[in-house]
Structure formats: structure tokens, C-alpha cells
Amino acid sequence: MLLKPVAFADAIIVFSRKRYFHYFEILSRLAIGAALLLDAHNTAYPLVFEFIGNLLFIVAIVLVFMAEKHHKKFAVTAAKQCVSWFKPAGLAAIAFGLWTLYASMI
């Protein structure tokens, strides 16, 4: 995402064509959201982790009610139109990931 945004966009498009794409997106958000909510109290910033966990749950619920074809169409459109945002988003993701590790260990 950070180093090769066009290749990342292409990978999103290829992944969106997989039969399990929609279900993987839902289940991964539920699993990560649950992990964040269950362990939020063990972090230095529990409200931040609870907020992100709840946000992931809400997105997963929206995806459950969103038709699979609309989700795929959204993913392809976003991948094509947001390539210029991938580098800053990748940098932000790395910074947030490092902060998450820090907040989880202190």
C-alpha cells in the first residue's frame, strides 16, 4: 500500500473477485473487533480500543446487510479511485500499528 499503491489497488480488485471475499471481510472485522473489545481493558487507552472494536462491529453488520455485489462494486471503485490516498493511508496505518503495539505493552 505504501510502496506500491497501484499494485495494492490491483490486488484489491483481484481479491474482490474471489468467491469468499464478502464473507472474509465480514468475519475478519468481527474477529478483530472482538479481540479489541475483549482486551481493551488491558491497554493504556481502553476507550480508543473499544471505539475501534465497536466501529469494526458496526462495519461488519453493515456488510452483512449489504448485497455482495454492491460490496464488490464498492471495493473495485474505491481501489481504482483512491490510489492517490494509498501512500498516506499506508503511512498512517504503520504509525497507528506501532502506536497500537506501544499502547498494548505499557
Coordinates of N, CA, C and O in Angstrom, one line a residue:
M1 N 0.8 -1.2 0.0 CA 0.0 0.0 0.0 C 0.9 1.2 0.0 O 0.6 2.2 -0.8
L2 N 1.9 1.2 0.8 CA 2.7 2.4 1.0 C 3.7 2.5 -0.2 O 4.0 3.5 -0.8
L3 N 4.3 1.3 -0.5 CA 5.4 1.3 -1.5 C 4.9 1.2 -2.9 O 5.5 1.7 -3.9
K4 N 3.9 0.4 -3.1 CA 3.4 0.1 -4.5 C 1.8 0.3 -4.5 O 1.1 -0.7 -4.5
P5 N 1.3 1.5 -4.5 CA -0.1 1.7 -4.4 C -0.9 1.1 -5.6 O -2.0 0.6 -5.4
V6 N -0.4 1.2 -6.8 CA -1.1 0.6 -7.9 C -1.2 -0.9 -7.8 O -2.3 -1.5 -8.1
A7 N -0.1 -1.5 -7.4 CA -0.1 -3.0 -7.2 C -1.1 -3.4 -6.1 O -1.8 -4.4 -6.2
F8 N -1.2 -2.5 -5.1 CA -2.1 -2.8 -4.0 C -3.5 -2.7 -4.5 O -4.4 -3.5 -4.1
A9 N -3.8 -1.6 -5.3 CA -5.2 -1.5 -5.8 C -5.5 -2.7 -6.7 O -6.7 -3.2 -6.7
D10 N -4.6 -3.1 -7.5 CA -4.8 -4.3 -8.4 C -5.1 -5.5 -7.5 O -6.0 -6.3 -7.9
A11 N -4.4 -5.7 -6.4 CA -4.6 -6.8 -5.5 C -6.0 -6.8 -4.9 O -6.7 -7.8 -4.8
I12 N -6.5 -5.6 -4.6 CA -7.9 -5.4 -4.0 C -8.9 -5.9 -5.1 O -9.8 -6.6 -4.8
I13 N -8.7 -5.5 -6.3 CA -9.6 -5.8 -7.4 C -9.6 -7.3 -7.6 O -10.7 -7.9 -7.7
V14 N -8.4 -7.9 -7.6 CA -8.3 -9.4 -7.8 C -9.0 -10.1 -6.6 O -9.8 -11.1 -6.8
F15 N -8.7 -9.6 -5.4 CA -9.3 -10.3 -4.2 C -10.8 -10.1 -4.2 O -11.6 -11.0 -3.8
S16 N -11.4 -9.0 -4.7 CA -12.8 -8.8 -4.7 C -13.5 -9.8 -5.6 O -14.7 -9.9 -5.5
R17 N -12.8 -10.4 -6.5 CA -13.4 -11.4 -7.4 C -13.5 -12.8 -6.8 O -14.1 -13.6 -7.4
K18 N -12.8 -12.9 -5.7 CA -12.8 -14.3 -5.0 C -14.2 -14.5 -4.5 O -14.9 -13.6 -4.0
R19 N -14.6 -15.8 -4.5 CA -15.9 -16.2 -4.0 C -16.1 -15.9 -2.5 O -17.3 -15.6 -2.1
Y20 N -15.1 -15.9 -1.8 CA -15.2 -15.8 -0.3 C -14.9 -14.3 0.1 O -14.9 -14.0 1.3
F21 N -14.7 -13.4 -0.8 CA -14.3 -12.0 -0.4 C -15.3 -11.4 0.6 O -14.8 -10.9 1.6
H22 N -16.5 -11.4 0.3 CA -17.5 -10.7 1.1 C -17.5 -11.3 2.5 O -17.5 -10.6 3.5
Y23 N -17.5 -12.6 2.6 CA -17.6 -13.3 3.9 C -16.3 -13.1 4.7 O -16.3 -13.0 5.9
F24 N -15.2 -13.1 4.0 CA -13.9 -12.9 4.7 C -13.9 -11.5 5.3 O -13.4 -11.3 6.4
E25 N -14.4 -10.5 4.5 CA -14.4 -9.1 5.0 C -15.2 -9.0 6.3 O -14.9 -8.3 7.3
I26 N -16.4 -9.7 6.3 CA -17.3 -9.6 7.5 C -16.6 -10.3 8.7 O -16.5 -9.8 9.8
L27 N -16.1 -11.6 8.5 CA -15.6 -12.3 9.6 C -14.3 -11.7 10.1 O -14.1 -11.8 11.3
S28 N -13.4 -11.2 9.2 CA -12.2 -10.6 9.7 C -12.5 -9.3 10.6 O -11.9 -9.1 11.6
R29 N -13.5 -8.5 10.2 CA -13.9 -7.4 11.0 C -14.5 -7.8 12.4 O -14.2 -7.2 13.4
L30 N -15.3 -8.9 12.3 CA -15.8 -9.3 13.6 C -14.8 -9.9 14.5 O -14.8 -9.6 15.7
A31 N -13.8 -10.6 14.0 CA -12.8 -11.2 14.8 C -11.8 -10.2 15.4 O -11.5 -10.2 16.6
I32 N -11.4 -9.2 14.6 CA -10.5 -8.2 15.1 C -11.3 -7.3 16.0 O -10.7 -6.9 17.1
G33 N -12.5 -6.9 15.7 CA -13.3 -6.1 16.6 C -13.5 -6.8 18.0 O -13.4 -6.2 19.0
A34 N -13.8 -8.1 17.9 CA -14.0 -8.8 19.2 C -12.7 -8.9 20.0 O -12.7 -8.7 21.2
A35 N -11.6 -9.1 19.3 CA -10.3 -9.1 20.0 C -10.0 -7.8 20.7 O -9.5 -7.7 21.8
L36 N -10.3 -6.7 20.0 CA -10.0 -5.3 20.5 C -10.9 -5.1 21.7 O -10.5 -4.5 22.7
L37 N -12.2 -5.5 21.6 CA -13.1 -5.2 22.7 C -12.8 -6.1 23.9 O -12.9 -5.6 25.1
L38 N -12.4 -7.3 23.7 CA -12.1 -8.2 24.8 C -10.9 -7.9 25.6 O -10.8 -8.1 26.8
D39 N -9.9 -7.2 24.9 CA -8.6 -6.9 25.5 C -8.4 -5.4 25.8 O -7.4 -5.0 26.2
A40 N -9.4 -4.6 25.5 CA -9.3 -3.2 25.6 C -8.9 -2.8 27.0 O -8.1 -1.9 27.2
H41 N -9.5 -3.5 28.0 CA -9.2 -3.1 29.4 C -7.7 -3.3 29.8 O -7.3 -2.8 30.8
N42 N -7.0 -4.1 29.0 CA -5.6 -4.4 29.3 C -4.6 -3.4 28.7 O -3.4 -3.6 28.7
T43 N -5.2 -2.4 28.0 CA -4.4 -1.4 27.3 C -4.3 -0.1 28.1 O -5.1 0.2 29.0
A44 N -3.4 0.8 27.7 CA -3.3 2.1 28.3 C -4.4 3.0 27.9 O -4.7 4.0 28.5
Y45 N -5.1 2.7 26.7 CA -6.1 3.6 26.2 C -7.4 2.7 25.9 O -7.7 2.5 24.7
P46 N -8.1 2.2 26.9 CA -9.2 1.3 26.6 C -10.3 1.9 25.8 O -10.9 1.2 25.0
L47 N -10.6 3.2 26.0 CA -11.7 3.8 25.2 C -11.4 3.8 23.7 O -12.3 3.6 22.9
V48 N -10.1 4.0 23.3 CA -9.7 4.0 21.9 C -9.9 2.7 21.3 O -10.5 2.5 20.3
F49 N -9.5 1.6 22.1 CA -9.6 0.3 21.6 C -11.1 -0.2 21.5 O -11.5 -0.9 20.6
E50 N -11.9 0.3 22.5 CA -13.3 0.0 22.5 C -14.0 0.7 21.3 O -14.8 0.1 20.6
F51 N -13.6 1.9 21.0 CA -14.2 2.6 19.9 C -13.9 1.9 18.6 O -14.8 1.7 17.8
I52 N -12.6 1.5 18.4 CA -12.3 0.9 17.1 C -12.9 -0.5 17.0 O -13.4 -0.9 16.0
G53 N -13.0 -1.2 18.1 CA -13.7 -2.5 18.1 C -15.1 -2.4 17.8 O -15.7 -3.2 16.9
N54 N -15.8 -1.4 18.4 CA -17.2 -1.2 18.0 C -17.4 -0.7 16.6 O -18.4 -1.1 16.0
L55 N -16.5 0.1 16.1 CA -16.6 0.5 14.7 C -16.5 -0.6 13.8 O -17.2 -0.7 12.8
L56 N -15.5 -1.5 14.1 CA -15.4 -2.7 13.2 C -16.6 -3.6 13.3 O -17.1 -4.1 12.3
F57 N -17.3 -3.7 14.4 CA -18.5 -4.5 14.5 C -19.6 -3.8 13.7 O -20.4 -4.5 13.0
I58 N -19.7 -2.5 13.8 CA -20.7 -1.8 13.0 C -20.5 -2.0 11.5 O -21.5 -2.2 10.8
V59 N -19.3 -1.9 11.1 CA -19.0 -2.1 9.6 C -19.3 -3.5 9.2 O -19.9 -3.7 8.2
A60 N -19.0 -4.5 10.1 CA -19.4 -5.9 9.7 C -20.9 -6.0 9.6 O -21.3 -6.7 8.7
I61 N -21.6 -5.4 10.5 CA -23.1 -5.5 10.4 C -23.6 -4.9 9.2 O -24.5 -5.4 8.5
V62 N -23.1 -3.7 8.8 CA -23.5 -3.1 7.6 C -23.2 -4.0 6.4 O -24.0 -4.1 5.5
L63 N -22.0 -4.6 6.4 CA -21.7 -5.5 5.3 C -22.6 -6.8 5.2 O -22.9 -7.3 4.2
V64 N -23.1 -7.2 6.4 CA -24.0 -8.3 6.4 C -25.2 -8.0 5.6 O -25.8 -8.8 4.9
F65 N -25.7 -6.8 5.8 CA -26.9 -6.3 5.1 C -26.7 -5.8 3.7 O -27.7 -5.5 3.0
M66 N -25.5 -5.5 3.4 CA -25.2 -5.0 2.0 C -25.1 -6.2 1.1 O -24.5 -7.2 1.4
A67 N -25.7 -6.1 0.0 CA -25.6 -7.2 -1.0 C -24.1 -7.4 -1.4 O -23.3 -6.4 -1.5
E68 N -23.8 -8.7 -1.7 CA -22.4 -9.0 -2.0 C -21.9 -8.3 -3.3 O -20.8 -7.8 -3.3
K69 N -22.8 -8.1 -4.2 CA -22.4 -7.5 -5.5 C -22.2 -6.0 -5.3 O -21.3 -5.4 -5.9
H70 N -22.9 -5.4 -4.3 CA -22.6 -3.9 -4.1 C -21.3 -3.8 -3.3 O -20.6 -2.8 -3.5
H71 N -21.0 -4.7 -2.4 CA -19.7 -4.6 -1.7 C -18.6 -4.8 -2.7 O -17.6 -4.1 -2.6
K72 N -18.7 -5.7 -3.6 CA -17.6 -5.9 -4.6 C -17.5 -4.7 -5.5 O -16.3 -4.3 -5.8
K73 N -18.6 -4.1 -5.9 CA -18.6 -2.9 -6.7 C -17.9 -1.8 -6.0 O -17.1 -1.0 -6.6
F74 N -18.2 -1.6 -4.7 CA -17.6 -0.6 -3.9 C -16.1 -0.8 -3.8 O -15.3 0.2 -3.9
A75 N -15.7 -2.0 -3.5 CA -14.2 -2.3 -3.4 C -13.5 -2.0 -4.7 O -12.4 -1.4 -4.6
V76 N -14.0 -2.3 -5.8 CA -13.4 -2.1 -7.1 C -13.3 -0.6 -7.4 O -12.3 0.0 -7.8
T77 N -14.4 0.1 -7.1 CA -14.5 1.6 -7.4 C -13.5 2.3 -6.4 O -12.7 3.2 -6.9
A78 N -13.5 1.9 -5.2 CA -12.5 2.5 -4.2 C -11.1 2.2 -4.6 O -10.2 3.1 -4.5
A79 N -10.8 1.0 -5.0 CA -9.4 0.7 -5.4 C -9.0 1.5 -6.6 O -7.8 1.9 -6.7
K80 N -9.9 1.7 -7.5 CA -9.5 2.5 -8.7 C -9.4 4.0 -8.5 O -8.5 4.7 -9.0
Q81 N -10.3 4.5 -7.7 CA -10.3 6.0 -7.5 C -9.5 6.5 -6.3 O -9.3 7.7 -6.2
C82 N -9.1 5.6 -5.4 CA -8.4 6.1 -4.2 C -6.9 5.8 -4.2 O -6.2 5.8 -3.2
V83 N -6.3 5.4 -5.4 CA -4.9 5.1 -5.4 C -4.0 6.2 -4.8 O -3.0 5.9 -4.1
S84 N -4.4 7.4 -5.1 CA -3.5 8.5 -4.6 C -3.6 8.6 -3.1 O -2.7 9.3 -2.5
W85 N -4.6 8.0 -2.4 CA -4.7 8.1 -1.0 C -3.9 6.9 -0.3 O -3.7 6.9 0.9
F86 N -3.5 5.9 -1.1 CA -2.9 4.7 -0.5 C -1.6 5.0 0.2 O -1.3 4.4 1.2
K87 N -0.7 5.8 -0.4 CA 0.6 6.1 0.3 C 0.4 6.8 1.7 O 0.9 6.3 2.7
P88 N -0.4 7.9 1.7 CA -0.6 8.4 3.1 C -1.4 7.5 4.0 O -1.1 7.4 5.2
A89 N -2.3 6.7 3.5 CA -3.0 5.8 4.3 C -2.1 4.7 4.8 O -2.2 4.2 6.0
G90 N -1.2 4.2 4.0 CA -0.2 3.2 4.4 C 0.7 3.7 5.5 O 1.0 3.0 6.5
L91 N 1.1 5.0 5.3 CA 2.0 5.6 6.4 C 1.2 5.7 7.7 O 1.7 5.4 8.8
A92 N 0.0 6.2 7.6 CA -0.9 6.3 8.8 C -1.1 4.9 9.4 O -1.1 4.8 10.7
A93 N -1.3 3.9 8.6 CA -1.5 2.5 9.1 C -0.3 2.0 9.9 O -0.4 1.4 11.0
I94 N 0.9 2.3 9.4 CA 2.1 1.9 10.0 C 2.3 2.6 11.4 O 2.6 2.0 12.4
A95 N 2.0 3.9 11.3 CA 2.1 4.7 12.6 C 1.1 4.2 13.6 O 1.4 4.1 14.8
F96 N -0.1 4.0 13.2 CA -1.2 3.5 14.1 C -0.9 2.1 14.6 O -1.1 1.8 15.8
G97 N -0.3 1.3 13.7 CA 0.1 -0.1 14.2 C 1.2 0.0 15.2 O 1.1 -0.8 16.2
L98 N 2.1 0.8 15.0 CA 3.2 1.0 16.0 C 2.6 1.5 17.4 O 3.0 1.1 18.5
W99 N 1.7 2.5 17.3 CA 1.1 3.1 18.4 C 0.3 2.0 19.2 O 0.3 1.9 20.4
T100 N -0.4 1.1 18.4 CA -1.2 0.1 19.0 C -0.3 -0.9 19.8 O -0.7 -1.3 20.9
L101 N 0.8 -1.2 19.2 CA 1.8 -2.1 19.9 C 2.2 -1.5 21.2 O 2.3 -2.1 22.3
Y102 N 2.6 -0.2 21.1 CA 3.0 0.6 22.3 C 1.9 0.6 23.3 O 2.2 0.3 24.5
A103 N 0.7 1.0 22.9 CA -0.4 1.1 23.9 C -0.7 -0.2 24.5 O -1.3 -0.3 25.6
S104 N -0.5 -1.3 23.8 CA -0.8 -2.6 24.3 C 0.2 -3.1 25.3 O -0.1 -4.0 26.1
M105 N 1.4 -2.6 25.2 CA 2.5 -3.1 26.1 C 2.8 -2.3 27.3 O 3.4 -2.8 28.3
I106 N 2.3 -1.0 27.4 CA 2.6 -0.2 28.5 C 1.6 -0.4 29.6 O 0.6 -1.0 29.5

